[in-house]
Coordinates of C-alpha atoms and ligand atoms in Angstrom, one line a residue:
X1 CA 0.0 0.0 0.0
X2 CA 1.4 3.4 -1.0
X3 CA 0.2 6.2 1.2
X4 CA 0.6 9.9 0.5
X5 CA 0.4 12.0 3.6
X6 CA 0.1 15.7 2.9
X7 CA 1.1 17.8 5.9
X8 CA 3.1 14.7 7.1
X9 CA 5.7 16.7 8.9
X10 CA 3.0 18.4 11.1
X11 CA 1.6 17.4 14.4
X12 CA -1.1 14.8 13.3
X13 CA 0.5 13.9 10.0
X14 CA 3.8 12.9 11.6
X15 CA 1.9 10.4 13.8
X16 CA 0.3 8.9 10.8
X17 CA 3.7 8.8 8.9
X18 CA 5.1 7.0 11.9
X19 CA 2.4 4.4 12.2
X20 CA 2.2 3.4 8.6
X21 CA 6.0 3.5 8.0
X22 CA 6.5 1.2 10.9
X23 CA 3.8 -1.1 9.6
X24 CA 5.7 -1.4 6.3
X25 CA 3.5 0.6 4.0
X26 CA 5.3 2.9 1.6
X27 CA 4.8 6.4 2.9
X28 CA 5.3 9.6 1.0
X29 CA 5.3 12.6 3.3
X30 CA 4.6 15.8 1.5
X31 CA 5.1 19.0 3.4
X32 CA 6.3 22.6 2.7
X33 CA 7.4 23.0 6.3
X34 CA 5.3 26.1 6.7
X35 CA 4.3 24.8 10.1
X36 CA 5.8 21.3 10.1
X37 CA 9.0 20.4 11.8
X38 CA 11.8 18.1 10.6
X39 CA 12.2 16.8 14.1
X40 CA 8.7 15.2 13.9
X41 CA 9.8 12.9 11.1
X42 CA 13.6 12.8 11.2
X43 CA 13.6 9.4 12.9
X44 CA 11.6 8.0 9.9
X45 CA 14.1 9.0 7.3
X46 CA 16.2 5.9 8.0
X47 CA 13.3 3.6 6.8
X48 CA 13.6 2.7 3.1
X49 CA 9.8 2.8 2.8
X50 CA 9.6 6.4 4.0
X51 CA 10.1 9.2 1.6
X52 CA 10.1 12.9 2.4
X53 CA 9.0 15.3 -0.3
X54 CA 9.7 18.9 0.5
X55 CA 6.9 20.5 -1.7
X56 CA 3.6 22.3 -1.8
X57 CA 0.1 21.2 -2.4
X58 CA -0.4 24.4 -4.4
X59 CA 2.0 23.0 -7.0
X60 CA -0.2 20.9 -9.2
X61 CA 2.7 19.7 -11.5
X62 CA 4.3 18.2 -8.4
X63 CA 1.0 16.4 -7.4
X64 CA 0.7 15.1 -11.0
X65 CA 4.2 13.6 -10.6
X66 CA 3.5 12.0 -7.3
X67 CA -0.1 10.7 -7.7
X68 CA 0.3 8.0 -10.3
X69 CA 1.9 5.6 -7.9
X70 CA -0.3 6.5 -4.9
X71 CA -3.1 4.2 -3.6
X72 CA -4.3 6.2 -0.5
X73 CA -4.1 9.9 0.3
X74 CA -4.4 11.3 3.9
X75 CA -4.9 14.9 3.2
X76 CA -3.9 17.1 6.2
X77 CA -1.8 19.9 4.7
X78 CA -3.4 23.2 5.7
X79 CA -2.8 26.6 7.2
X80 CA -4.4 25.7 10.5
X81 CA -4.3 28.9 12.5
X82 CA -7.4 31.0 13.0
X83 CA -5.4 34.1 14.0
X84 CA -3.2 33.9 11.0
X85 CA -6.2 33.3 8.7
X86 CA -7.5 36.7 9.9
X87 CA -4.3 38.4 9.0
X88 CA -3.7 36.3 5.8
X89 CA -7.1 35.2 4.4
X90 CA -5.9 34.9 0.9
X91 CA -2.9 32.6 1.8
X92 CA -5.2 30.5 4.0
X93 CA -7.8 30.1 1.2
X94 CA -5.1 29.3 -1.4
X95 CA -3.7 26.5 0.7
X96 CA -6.8 25.1 2.4
X97 CA -9.4 25.4 -0.4
X98 CA -7.4 25.6 -3.6
X99 CA -4.7 23.3 -2.4
X100 CA -7.4 20.7 -1.5
X101 CA -8.9 21.1 -4.9
X102 CA -5.5 20.3 -6.4
X103 CA -5.1 17.2 -4.3
X104 CA -8.6 16.0 -5.3
X105 CA -8.1 16.7 -8.9
X106 CA -4.7 15.0 -9.1
X107 CA -6.2 12.0 -7.2
X108 CA -9.1 11.8 -9.6
X109 CA -6.8 11.9 -12.7
X110 CA -4.8 9.0 -11.4
X111 CA -7.6 6.9 -9.9
X112 CA -6.5 7.0 -6.3
X113 CA -8.4 4.4 -4.3
X114 CA -9.3 6.3 -1.1
X115 CA -8.8 9.8 0.3
X116 CA -9.2 10.8 3.9
X117 CA -9.7 14.5 4.2
X118 CA -8.9 16.2 7.6
X119 CA -11.9 18.5 8.0
X120 CA -12.6 20.2 11.3
X121 CA -15.3 21.1 13.8
X122 CA -14.3 24.7 13.1
X123 CA -16.5 24.5 10.0
X124 CA -19.6 24.6 12.3
X125 CA -19.0 27.9 14.1
X126 CA -20.7 28.5 17.4
X127 CA -23.2 25.8 18.3
X128 CA -26.9 26.3 17.5
X129 CA -27.6 23.1 19.4
X130 CA -25.6 20.7 21.5
X131 CA -23.9 18.4 21.0
X132 CA -23.2 19.1 17.3
X133 CA -23.9 16.4 14.8
X134 CA -22.9 16.4 11.1
X135 CA -26.2 18.1 10.1
X136 CA -25.3 21.3 12.1
X137 CA -25.2 24.4 9.8
X138 CA -21.7 25.4 8.6
X139 CA -21.4 28.8 10.2
X140 CA -17.6 29.3 10.6
X141 CA -17.1 33.0 11.4
X142 CA -13.4 33.2 10.4
X143 CA -11.4 32.7 7.2
X144 CA -9.8 29.5 8.5
X145 CA -13.2 27.9 9.0
X146 CA -14.5 29.3 5.7
X147 CA -11.6 27.9 3.8
X148 CA -12.1 24.5 5.5
X149 CA -15.8 24.6 4.6
X150 CA -14.8 25.1 0.9
X151 CA -12.4 22.1 1.1
X152 CA -15.0 20.0 2.9
X153 CA -17.7 20.8 0.4
X154 CA -15.3 20.3 -2.6
X155 CA -14.6 16.8 -1.2
X156 CA -18.4 16.3 -1.0
X157 CA -18.7 17.4 -4.6
X158 CA -16.0 14.9 -5.7
X159 CA -17.7 12.1 -3.9
X160 CA -21.1 12.8 -5.4
X161 CA -20.0 13.9 -8.9
X162 CA -17.3 11.4 -9.6
X163 CA -18.1 8.6 -7.2
X164 CA -14.7 8.8 -5.5
X165 CA -14.0 7.2 -2.1
X166 CA -13.4 10.3 0.0
X167 CA -14.0 10.4 3.8
X168 CA -14.6 13.8 5.2
X169 CA -13.4 13.4 8.8
X170 CA -14.5 16.4 11.0
X171 CA -12.2 16.3 13.9
X172 CA -12.8 18.4 17.0
X173 CA -9.7 19.6 18.9
X174 CA -6.8 17.1 18.9
X175 CA -3.9 17.3 21.3
X176 CA -0.7 15.4 22.1
X177 CA 3.0 15.1 21.6
X178 CA 4.5 17.2 18.7
X179 CA 1.8 19.8 18.8
X180 CA 3.5 23.1 18.5
X181 CA 3.9 25.2 21.7
X182 CA 5.0 28.4 20.0
X183 CA 3.5 31.0 17.7
X184 CA 0.0 29.8 17.0
X185 CA 0.3 26.4 18.6
X186 CA -2.4 24.4 20.2
X187 CA -3.8 25.8 23.4
X188 CA -2.8 22.7 25.5
X189 CA 0.8 22.9 24.3
X190 CA 1.0 26.6 24.8
X191 CA -0.5 26.5 28.3
X192 CA 1.7 23.6 29.3
X193 CA 4.8 25.4 28.0
X194 CA 3.9 28.6 29.9
X195 CA 3.0 26.9 33.1
X196 CA 6.1 24.7 33.2
X197 CA 8.3 27.7 32.5
X198 CA 6.6 29.6 35.4
X199 CA 4.4 32.1 33.5
X200 CA 0.6 31.9 33.7
X201 CA -1.6 30.9 30.8
X202 CA -3.2 33.7 28.9
X203 CA -7.0 33.5 28.4
X204 CA -8.9 35.5 25.8
X205 CA -12.1 36.9 27.4
X206 CA -13.8 35.2 30.3
X207 CA -12.5 31.7 29.5
X208 CA -16.0 30.3 29.4
X209 CA -15.6 29.3 25.7
X210 CA -15.6 25.5 25.5
X211 CA -14.0 22.9 23.3
X212 CA -14.0 19.2 22.9
X213 CA -10.6 17.6 23.1
X214 CA -9.4 14.2 21.6
X215 CA -6.0 12.7 22.4
X216 CA -3.8 12.1 19.3
X217 CA -3.8 8.3 19.7
X218 CA -7.6 8.3 19.4
X219 CA -7.4 10.4 16.2
X220 CA -4.8 8.1 14.7
X221 CA -7.2 5.2 15.5
X222 CA -10.0 7.0 13.7
X223 CA -7.8 7.3 10.6
X224 CA -7.0 3.7 10.7
X225 CA -10.6 2.6 11.1
X226 CA -11.6 4.7 8.1
X227 CA -8.7 3.3 6.1
X228 CA -9.7 -0.3 6.8
X229 CA -13.5 0.3 6.4
X230 CA -14.4 -1.6 3.2
X231 CA -17.3 0.7 2.1
X232 CA -17.4 4.3 1.0
X233 CA -18.4 6.8 3.6
X234 CA -20.2 9.4 1.5
X235 CA -21.3 11.8 4.2
X236 CA -19.1 13.8 6.7
X237 CA -18.3 12.2 10.0
X238 CA -17.5 13.8 13.4
X239 CA -14.7 12.6 15.7
X240 CA -14.8 14.1 19.2
X241 CA -15.1 13.0 22.8
X242 CA -18.6 14.5 23.3
X243 CA -17.3 16.2 26.4
X244 CA -16.9 20.0 26.7
X245 CA -14.4 21.8 28.8
X246 CA -14.0 25.5 29.2
X247 CA -10.6 27.2 28.5
X248 CA -10.6 28.4 32.1
X249 CA -11.1 24.8 33.4
X250 CA -8.4 23.6 31.0
X251 CA -5.9 26.2 32.2
X252 CA -6.6 25.3 35.8
X253 CA -6.3 21.6 35.1
X254 CA -2.9 22.1 33.5
X255 CA -1.8 24.3 36.4
X256 CA -2.8 21.5 38.8
X257 CA -1.2 18.7 36.8
X258 CA 2.1 20.7 36.6
X259 CA 2.0 21.3 40.3
X260 CA 1.9 25.1 40.2
X261 CA -1.0 25.4 42.6
X262 CA -0.6 29.1 43.3
X263 CA -0.6 30.2 39.7
X264 CA -3.7 32.0 38.2
X265 CA -4.5 32.4 34.5
X266 CA -4.3 36.0 33.1
X267 CA -7.4 37.3 31.2
X268 CA -7.0 39.6 28.2
X269 CA -9.5 41.0 25.6
X270 CA -11.6 38.4 23.7
X271 CA -10.6 37.5 20.2
X272 CA -12.9 38.6 17.4
X273 CA -14.9 35.8 15.9
X274 CA -13.9 33.2 18.4
X275 CA -16.3 30.3 18.5
X276 CA -18.1 30.1 21.9
X277 CA -19.0 26.4 22.3
X278 CA -17.9 23.2 20.5
X279 CA -19.1 19.8 21.6
X280 CA -19.2 16.7 19.3
X281 CA -22.0 14.3 18.7
X282 CA -19.8 11.5 17.4
X283 CA -22.6 8.9 17.4
X284 CA -22.1 8.3 13.6
X285 CA -18.4 7.4 14.1
X286 CA -19.4 4.9 16.7
X287 CA -22.2 3.4 14.6
X288 CA -20.3 3.1 11.4
X289 CA -16.7 2.5 12.6
X290 CA -17.1 1.5 16.2
X291 CA -14.9 4.5 17.1
X292 CA -15.1 6.1 20.5
X293 CA -12.5 8.3 22.2
X294 CA -10.7 6.0 24.6
X295 CA -8.6 8.6 26.5
X296 CA -10.2 10.9 29.0
X297 CA -8.8 14.4 28.9
X298 CA -6.9 14.1 32.2
X299 CA -5.2 10.9 31.1
X300 CA -4.3 12.3 27.7
X301 CA -3.0 15.5 29.4
X302 CA -0.9 13.6 31.8
X303 CA 0.7 11.7 28.9
X304 CA 1.2 14.9 27.0
X305 CA 2.8 16.7 30.0
X306 CA 5.1 13.7 30.6
X307 CA 6.2 13.9 27.0
X308 CA 6.6 17.6 27.1
X309 CA 8.8 17.5 30.2
X310 CA 11.0 14.9 28.5
X311 CA 11.1 16.0 24.9
X312 CA 9.7 19.6 24.8
X313 CA 12.8 21.5 23.7
X314 CA 14.8 24.2 25.5
X315 CA 14.6 26.2 22.3
X316 CA 10.9 26.3 22.4
X317 CA 10.8 27.3 26.0
X318 CA 13.3 30.2 25.4
X319 CA 11.3 31.4 22.3
X320 CA 8.2 31.5 24.3
X321 CA 9.6 34.3 26.5
X322 CA 9.9 36.7 23.5
Ligands
LIG401 N1 -5.0 19.9 15.5 C1 -6.3 19.9 15.6 O1 -6.9 20.0 16.7 C2 -7.2 19.7 14.3 C3 -8.5 19.5 14.5 C4 -9.3 19.3 13.4 C5 -8.8 19.3 12.1 N2 -7.4 19.5 12.0 C6 -6.9 19.4 10.6 O2 -5.9 18.4 10.6 C7 -4.8 18.8 9.7 C8 -3.5 18.8 10.4 O3 -3.5 19.6 11.5 P1 -2.3 19.7 12.5 O4 -2.8 20.2 13.8 O5 -1.4 18.5 12.4 O6 -1.5 21.0 11.9 P2 0.0 21.2 11.5 O7 0.2 22.6 11.1 O8 0.9 20.6 12.5 O9 0.1 20.3 10.2 C9 -0.2 20.8 8.9 C10 1.0 20.6 8.0 O10 0.7 21.1 6.7 C11 1.9 21.7 6.2 N3 1.5 22.6 5.1 C12 0.9 23.8 5.2 N4 0.7 24.3 4.0 C13 1.2 23.4 3.1 C14 1.3 23.4 1.7 N5 0.8 24.4 1.0 N6 1.8 22.3 1.1 C15 2.3 21.3 1.8 N7 2.3 21.3 3.2 C16 1.7 22.3 3.8 C17 2.5 22.4 7.4 O11 3.9 22.6 7.2 C18 2.3 21.4 8.5 O12 3.3 20.5 8.6 C19 -5.2 20.2 9.2 O13 -5.9 20.0 7.9 C20 -6.2 20.7 10.2 O14 -7.2 21.6 9.6 C21 -6.6 19.6 13.1

Protein backbone atom coordinates (compact mmCIF):
# COMPACT_ATOMS: atom_id res chain seq x y z
CA UNK A 1 0.00 0.00 0.00
CA UNK A 2 1.45 3.38 -0.98
CA UNK A 3 0.15 6.23 1.16
CA UNK A 4 0.62 9.92 0.46
CA UNK A 5 0.35 12.00 3.63
CA UNK A 6 0.08 15.72 2.88
CA UNK A 7 1.14 17.81 5.86
CA UNK A 8 3.05 14.74 7.05
CA UNK A 9 5.69 16.74 8.93
CA UNK A 10 3.04 18.42 11.07
CA UNK A 11 1.56 17.38 14.39
CA UNK A 12 -1.09 14.84 13.32
CA UNK A 13 0.49 13.94 9.97
CA UNK A 14 3.77 12.89 11.61
CA UNK A 15 1.95 10.39 13.84
CA UNK A 16 0.31 8.90 10.76
CA UNK A 17 3.67 8.79 8.94
CA UNK A 18 5.14 6.97 11.91
CA UNK A 19 2.38 4.40 12.23
CA UNK A 20 2.25 3.42 8.57
CA UNK A 21 6.02 3.54 8.00
CA UNK A 22 6.51 1.19 10.94
CA UNK A 23 3.77 -1.06 9.60
CA UNK A 24 5.71 -1.36 6.32
CA UNK A 25 3.48 0.65 4.01
CA UNK A 26 5.29 2.89 1.57
CA UNK A 27 4.77 6.39 2.94
CA UNK A 28 5.26 9.60 0.97
CA UNK A 29 5.31 12.57 3.30
CA UNK A 30 4.61 15.82 1.45
CA UNK A 31 5.14 19.02 3.40
CA UNK A 32 6.34 22.55 2.67
CA UNK A 33 7.42 23.05 6.32
CA UNK A 34 5.30 26.13 6.73
CA UNK A 35 4.29 24.82 10.14
CA UNK A 36 5.78 21.32 10.09
CA UNK A 37 9.01 20.37 11.76
CA UNK A 38 11.77 18.06 10.57
CA UNK A 39 12.22 16.78 14.13
CA UNK A 40 8.73 15.23 13.89
CA UNK A 41 9.83 12.87 11.14
CA UNK A 42 13.64 12.76 11.15
CA UNK A 43 13.60 9.39 12.90
CA UNK A 44 11.62 7.96 9.94
CA UNK A 45 14.11 8.99 7.26
CA UNK A 46 16.22 5.87 7.97
CA UNK A 47 13.34 3.65 6.78
CA UNK A 48 13.56 2.69 3.11
CA UNK A 49 9.77 2.75 2.82
CA UNK A 50 9.56 6.39 3.98
CA UNK A 51 10.11 9.22 1.56
CA UNK A 52 10.06 12.90 2.41
CA UNK A 53 9.01 15.31 -0.35
CA UNK A 54 9.65 18.93 0.46
CA UNK A 55 6.89 20.46 -1.65
CA UNK A 56 3.62 22.31 -1.77
CA UNK A 57 0.05 21.18 -2.44
CA UNK A 58 -0.44 24.39 -4.41
CA UNK A 59 2.01 22.97 -6.97
CA UNK A 60 -0.24 20.91 -9.24
CA UNK A 61 2.65 19.75 -11.45
CA UNK A 62 4.28 18.20 -8.42
CA UNK A 63 1.05 16.43 -7.42
CA UNK A 64 0.74 15.08 -10.95
CA UNK A 65 4.21 13.57 -10.63
CA UNK A 66 3.49 11.98 -7.26
CA UNK A 67 -0.06 10.73 -7.68
CA UNK A 68 0.28 7.97 -10.33
CA UNK A 69 1.94 5.60 -7.86
CA UNK A 70 -0.30 6.45 -4.87
CA UNK A 71 -3.11 4.19 -3.56
CA UNK A 72 -4.29 6.20 -0.55
CA UNK A 73 -4.14 9.90 0.35
CA UNK A 74 -4.36 11.26 3.87
CA UNK A 75 -4.86 14.95 3.18
CA UNK A 76 -3.87 17.06 6.16
CA UNK A 77 -1.78 19.91 4.71
CA UNK A 78 -3.36 23.18 5.72
CA UNK A 79 -2.77 26.61 7.18
CA UNK A 80 -4.37 25.71 10.50
CA UNK A 81 -4.26 28.88 12.53
CA UNK A 82 -7.38 30.95 13.01
CA UNK A 83 -5.43 34.10 14.02
CA UNK A 84 -3.16 33.86 11.01
CA UNK A 85 -6.18 33.33 8.75
CA UNK A 86 -7.54 36.66 9.95
CA UNK A 87 -4.28 38.38 8.96
CA UNK A 88 -3.72 36.32 5.80
CA UNK A 89 -7.11 35.19 4.44
CA UNK A 90 -5.85 34.86 0.86
CA UNK A 91 -2.94 32.61 1.76
CA UNK A 92 -5.25 30.53 3.95
CA UNK A 93 -7.78 30.11 1.16
CA UNK A 94 -5.10 29.28 -1.41
CA UNK A 95 -3.70 26.50 0.74
CA UNK A 96 -6.81 25.13 2.39
CA UNK A 97 -9.39 25.44 -0.37
CA UNK A 98 -7.45 25.60 -3.65
CA UNK A 99 -4.72 23.27 -2.36
CA UNK A 100 -7.39 20.71 -1.47
CA UNK A 101 -8.91 21.10 -4.93
CA UNK A 102 -5.46 20.33 -6.41
CA UNK A 103 -5.13 17.19 -4.31
CA UNK A 104 -8.62 16.01 -5.27
CA UNK A 105 -8.13 16.69 -8.94
CA UNK A 106 -4.74 14.96 -9.13
CA UNK A 107 -6.20 12.00 -7.20
CA UNK A 108 -9.13 11.85 -9.63
CA UNK A 109 -6.83 11.92 -12.67
CA UNK A 110 -4.79 9.01 -11.39
CA UNK A 111 -7.59 6.89 -9.87
CA UNK A 112 -6.46 7.01 -6.25
CA UNK A 113 -8.42 4.38 -4.28
CA UNK A 114 -9.25 6.31 -1.14
CA UNK A 115 -8.78 9.80 0.30
CA UNK A 116 -9.23 10.76 3.94
CA UNK A 117 -9.68 14.49 4.25
CA UNK A 118 -8.90 16.23 7.56
CA UNK A 119 -11.88 18.47 8.00
CA UNK A 120 -12.60 20.18 11.28
CA UNK A 121 -15.28 21.11 13.79
CA UNK A 122 -14.31 24.73 13.09
CA UNK A 123 -16.54 24.53 10.00
CA UNK A 124 -19.59 24.62 12.30
CA UNK A 125 -18.98 27.93 14.07
CA UNK A 126 -20.73 28.47 17.42
CA UNK A 127 -23.22 25.76 18.30
CA UNK A 128 -26.86 26.31 17.50
CA UNK A 129 -27.57 23.11 19.42
CA UNK A 130 -25.55 20.71 21.54
CA UNK A 131 -23.91 18.37 20.97
CA UNK A 132 -23.21 19.13 17.31
CA UNK A 133 -23.90 16.40 14.80
CA UNK A 134 -22.91 16.44 11.14
CA UNK A 135 -26.16 18.15 10.14
CA UNK A 136 -25.29 21.27 12.12
CA UNK A 137 -25.16 24.35 9.84
CA UNK A 138 -21.71 25.38 8.63
CA UNK A 139 -21.39 28.83 10.18
CA UNK A 140 -17.63 29.32 10.60
CA UNK A 141 -17.12 33.02 11.36
CA UNK A 142 -13.43 33.23 10.38
CA UNK A 143 -11.38 32.72 7.20
CA UNK A 144 -9.79 29.50 8.50
CA UNK A 145 -13.19 27.89 9.02
CA UNK A 146 -14.53 29.27 5.75
CA UNK A 147 -11.57 27.88 3.80
CA UNK A 148 -12.06 24.51 5.49
CA UNK A 149 -15.78 24.61 4.58
CA UNK A 150 -14.76 25.15 0.94
CA UNK A 151 -12.41 22.15 1.14
CA UNK A 152 -14.99 19.99 2.94
CA UNK A 153 -17.69 20.85 0.37
CA UNK A 154 -15.32 20.28 -2.56
CA UNK A 155 -14.61 16.79 -1.21
CA UNK A 156 -18.37 16.28 -1.01
CA UNK A 157 -18.74 17.37 -4.63
CA UNK A 158 -16.02 14.95 -5.75
CA UNK A 159 -17.72 12.10 -3.87
CA UNK A 160 -21.10 12.76 -5.37
CA UNK A 161 -20.04 13.87 -8.85
CA UNK A 162 -17.25 11.38 -9.57
CA UNK A 163 -18.12 8.58 -7.16
CA UNK A 164 -14.73 8.83 -5.47
CA UNK A 165 -14.02 7.21 -2.11
CA UNK A 166 -13.36 10.28 0.03
CA UNK A 167 -14.02 10.35 3.76
CA UNK A 168 -14.64 13.77 5.24
CA UNK A 169 -13.45 13.40 8.82
CA UNK A 170 -14.49 16.37 10.96
CA UNK A 171 -12.18 16.29 13.94
CA UNK A 172 -12.79 18.36 17.04
CA UNK A 173 -9.66 19.64 18.89
CA UNK A 174 -6.82 17.13 18.91
CA UNK A 175 -3.87 17.35 21.27
CA UNK A 176 -0.75 15.39 22.10
CA UNK A 177 3.00 15.12 21.57
CA UNK A 178 4.49 17.18 18.71
CA UNK A 179 1.77 19.79 18.78
CA UNK A 180 3.50 23.15 18.54
CA UNK A 181 3.90 25.21 21.68
CA UNK A 182 5.05 28.40 20.01
CA UNK A 183 3.51 30.96 17.69
CA UNK A 184 -0.03 29.84 16.99
CA UNK A 185 0.33 26.44 18.63
CA UNK A 186 -2.43 24.36 20.16
CA UNK A 187 -3.85 25.76 23.38
CA UNK A 188 -2.84 22.74 25.51
CA UNK A 189 0.78 22.89 24.31
CA UNK A 190 1.00 26.63 24.82
CA UNK A 191 -0.53 26.53 28.30
CA UNK A 192 1.74 23.62 29.28
CA UNK A 193 4.84 25.41 28.05
CA UNK A 194 3.94 28.59 29.87
CA UNK A 195 2.98 26.90 33.12
CA UNK A 196 6.11 24.70 33.20
CA UNK A 197 8.29 27.72 32.54
CA UNK A 198 6.65 29.59 35.44
CA UNK A 199 4.41 32.05 33.53
CA UNK A 200 0.61 31.93 33.75
CA UNK A 201 -1.59 30.88 30.82
CA UNK A 202 -3.25 33.74 28.91
CA UNK A 203 -7.00 33.48 28.39
CA UNK A 204 -8.86 35.54 25.80
CA UNK A 205 -12.06 36.85 27.38
CA UNK A 206 -13.75 35.21 30.34
CA UNK A 207 -12.49 31.72 29.49
CA UNK A 208 -15.98 30.26 29.41
CA UNK A 209 -15.65 29.31 25.73
CA UNK A 210 -15.62 25.51 25.50
CA UNK A 211 -13.95 22.91 23.29
CA UNK A 212 -14.04 19.15 22.90
CA UNK A 213 -10.57 17.55 23.10
CA UNK A 214 -9.38 14.24 21.64
CA UNK A 215 -5.99 12.70 22.37
CA UNK A 216 -3.81 12.07 19.30
CA UNK A 217 -3.83 8.26 19.66
CA UNK A 218 -7.62 8.29 19.35
CA UNK A 219 -7.38 10.44 16.21
CA UNK A 220 -4.84 8.05 14.66
CA UNK A 221 -7.19 5.19 15.50
CA UNK A 222 -10.00 7.03 13.69
CA UNK A 223 -7.84 7.33 10.56
CA UNK A 224 -6.98 3.66 10.72
CA UNK A 225 -10.61 2.59 11.08
CA UNK A 226 -11.57 4.69 8.06
CA UNK A 227 -8.67 3.28 6.07
CA UNK A 228 -9.73 -0.29 6.82
CA UNK A 229 -13.45 0.28 6.36
CA UNK A 230 -14.43 -1.56 3.22
CA UNK A 231 -17.33 0.66 2.14
CA UNK A 232 -17.45 4.27 1.01
CA UNK A 233 -18.40 6.83 3.64
CA UNK A 234 -20.24 9.35 1.52
CA UNK A 235 -21.28 11.82 4.22
CA UNK A 236 -19.11 13.80 6.69
CA UNK A 237 -18.35 12.17 10.00
CA UNK A 238 -17.51 13.78 13.36
CA UNK A 239 -14.73 12.64 15.67
CA UNK A 240 -14.76 14.07 19.19
CA UNK A 241 -15.07 12.99 22.79
CA UNK A 242 -18.56 14.45 23.30
CA UNK A 243 -17.31 16.24 26.44
CA UNK A 244 -16.91 19.98 26.68
CA UNK A 245 -14.36 21.80 28.77
CA UNK A 246 -13.97 25.55 29.17
CA UNK A 247 -10.62 27.19 28.48
CA UNK A 248 -10.61 28.36 32.10
CA UNK A 249 -11.10 24.79 33.38
CA UNK A 250 -8.41 23.62 30.98
CA UNK A 251 -5.92 26.24 32.22
CA UNK A 252 -6.61 25.29 35.84
CA UNK A 253 -6.28 21.57 35.07
CA UNK A 254 -2.85 22.15 33.49
CA UNK A 255 -1.77 24.32 36.41
CA UNK A 256 -2.77 21.48 38.79
CA UNK A 257 -1.15 18.71 36.75
CA UNK A 258 2.08 20.73 36.56
CA UNK A 259 2.00 21.26 40.35
CA UNK A 260 1.86 25.07 40.17
CA UNK A 261 -1.04 25.39 42.57
CA UNK A 262 -0.61 29.12 43.29
CA UNK A 263 -0.60 30.19 39.65
CA UNK A 264 -3.67 32.00 38.23
CA UNK A 265 -4.47 32.43 34.51
CA UNK A 266 -4.30 35.97 33.10
CA UNK A 267 -7.36 37.27 31.20
CA UNK A 268 -7.00 39.59 28.18
CA UNK A 269 -9.45 41.02 25.60
CA UNK A 270 -11.60 38.42 23.74
CA UNK A 271 -10.56 37.47 20.20
CA UNK A 272 -12.87 38.63 17.41
CA UNK A 273 -14.93 35.84 15.86
CA UNK A 274 -13.93 33.24 18.42
CA UNK A 275 -16.32 30.29 18.54
CA UNK A 276 -18.11 30.07 21.91
CA UNK A 277 -18.96 26.38 22.26
CA UNK A 278 -17.95 23.20 20.46
CA UNK A 279 -19.14 19.77 21.57
CA UNK A 280 -19.19 16.75 19.31
CA UNK A 281 -21.95 14.33 18.68
CA UNK A 282 -19.80 11.46 17.40
CA UNK A 283 -22.58 8.85 17.36
CA UNK A 284 -22.11 8.30 13.64
CA UNK A 285 -18.41 7.43 14.07
CA UNK A 286 -19.42 4.90 16.72
CA UNK A 287 -22.20 3.45 14.63
CA UNK A 288 -20.28 3.14 11.36
CA UNK A 289 -16.73 2.49 12.55
CA UNK A 290 -17.09 1.49 16.20
CA UNK A 291 -14.91 4.51 17.10
CA UNK A 292 -15.09 6.10 20.51
CA UNK A 293 -12.50 8.31 22.21
CA UNK A 294 -10.66 6.04 24.63
CA UNK A 295 -8.57 8.57 26.53
CA UNK A 296 -10.24 10.89 28.95
CA UNK A 297 -8.85 14.40 28.94
CA UNK A 298 -6.88 14.13 32.17
CA UNK A 299 -5.23 10.86 31.13
CA UNK A 300 -4.28 12.32 27.73
CA UNK A 301 -3.04 15.49 29.36
CA UNK A 302 -0.85 13.56 31.81
CA UNK A 303 0.70 11.68 28.89
CA UNK A 304 1.23 14.93 27.02
CA UNK A 305 2.79 16.73 29.98
CA UNK A 306 5.07 13.73 30.61
CA UNK A 307 6.17 13.86 26.96
CA UNK A 308 6.60 17.61 27.09
CA UNK A 309 8.79 17.49 30.19
CA UNK A 310 11.04 14.89 28.55
CA UNK A 311 11.09 16.02 24.93
CA UNK A 312 9.72 19.60 24.81
CA UNK A 313 12.79 21.52 23.67
CA UNK A 314 14.76 24.18 25.53
CA UNK A 315 14.64 26.25 22.35
CA UNK A 316 10.86 26.29 22.37
CA UNK A 317 10.81 27.32 26.00
CA UNK A 318 13.26 30.17 25.35
CA UNK A 319 11.34 31.37 22.29
CA UNK A 320 8.15 31.53 24.29
CA UNK A 321 9.57 34.29 26.48
CA UNK A 322 9.95 36.69 23.54
N1 LIG B 1 -4.98 19.92 15.47
C1 LIG B 1 -6.30 19.90 15.56
O1 LIG B 1 -6.85 20.05 16.65
C2 LIG B 1 -7.17 19.67 14.33
C3 LIG B 1 -8.55 19.52 14.52
C4 LIG B 1 -9.35 19.33 13.40
C5 LIG B 1 -8.78 19.29 12.14
N2 LIG B 1 -7.44 19.45 11.98
C6 LIG B 1 -6.89 19.40 10.62
O2 LIG B 1 -5.87 18.42 10.60
C7 LIG B 1 -4.84 18.82 9.70
C8 LIG B 1 -3.49 18.77 10.38
O3 LIG B 1 -3.50 19.64 11.51
P1 LIG B 1 -2.25 19.74 12.52
O4 LIG B 1 -2.79 20.16 13.82
O5 LIG B 1 -1.42 18.53 12.42
O6 LIG B 1 -1.50 20.99 11.90
P2 LIG B 1 0.03 21.21 11.49
O7 LIG B 1 0.19 22.64 11.12
O8 LIG B 1 0.92 20.64 12.51
O9 LIG B 1 0.12 20.31 10.17
C9 LIG B 1 -0.18 20.82 8.89
C10 LIG B 1 1.03 20.60 8.02
O10 LIG B 1 0.72 21.05 6.70
C11 LIG B 1 1.90 21.67 6.20
N3 LIG B 1 1.51 22.57 5.12
C12 LIG B 1 0.90 23.76 5.23
N4 LIG B 1 0.69 24.30 4.03
C13 LIG B 1 1.18 23.40 3.14
C14 LIG B 1 1.27 23.39 1.74
N5 LIG B 1 0.80 24.42 1.01
N6 LIG B 1 1.82 22.33 1.12
C15 LIG B 1 2.30 21.29 1.85
N7 LIG B 1 2.26 21.27 3.19
C16 LIG B 1 1.70 22.30 3.83
C17 LIG B 1 2.52 22.37 7.39
O11 LIG B 1 3.90 22.65 7.21
C18 LIG B 1 2.26 21.35 8.49
O12 LIG B 1 3.35 20.46 8.62
C19 LIG B 1 -5.24 20.19 9.18
O13 LIG B 1 -5.87 20.03 7.93
C20 LIG B 1 -6.25 20.69 10.19
O14 LIG B 1 -7.18 21.58 9.60
C21 LIG B 1 -6.61 19.65 13.06
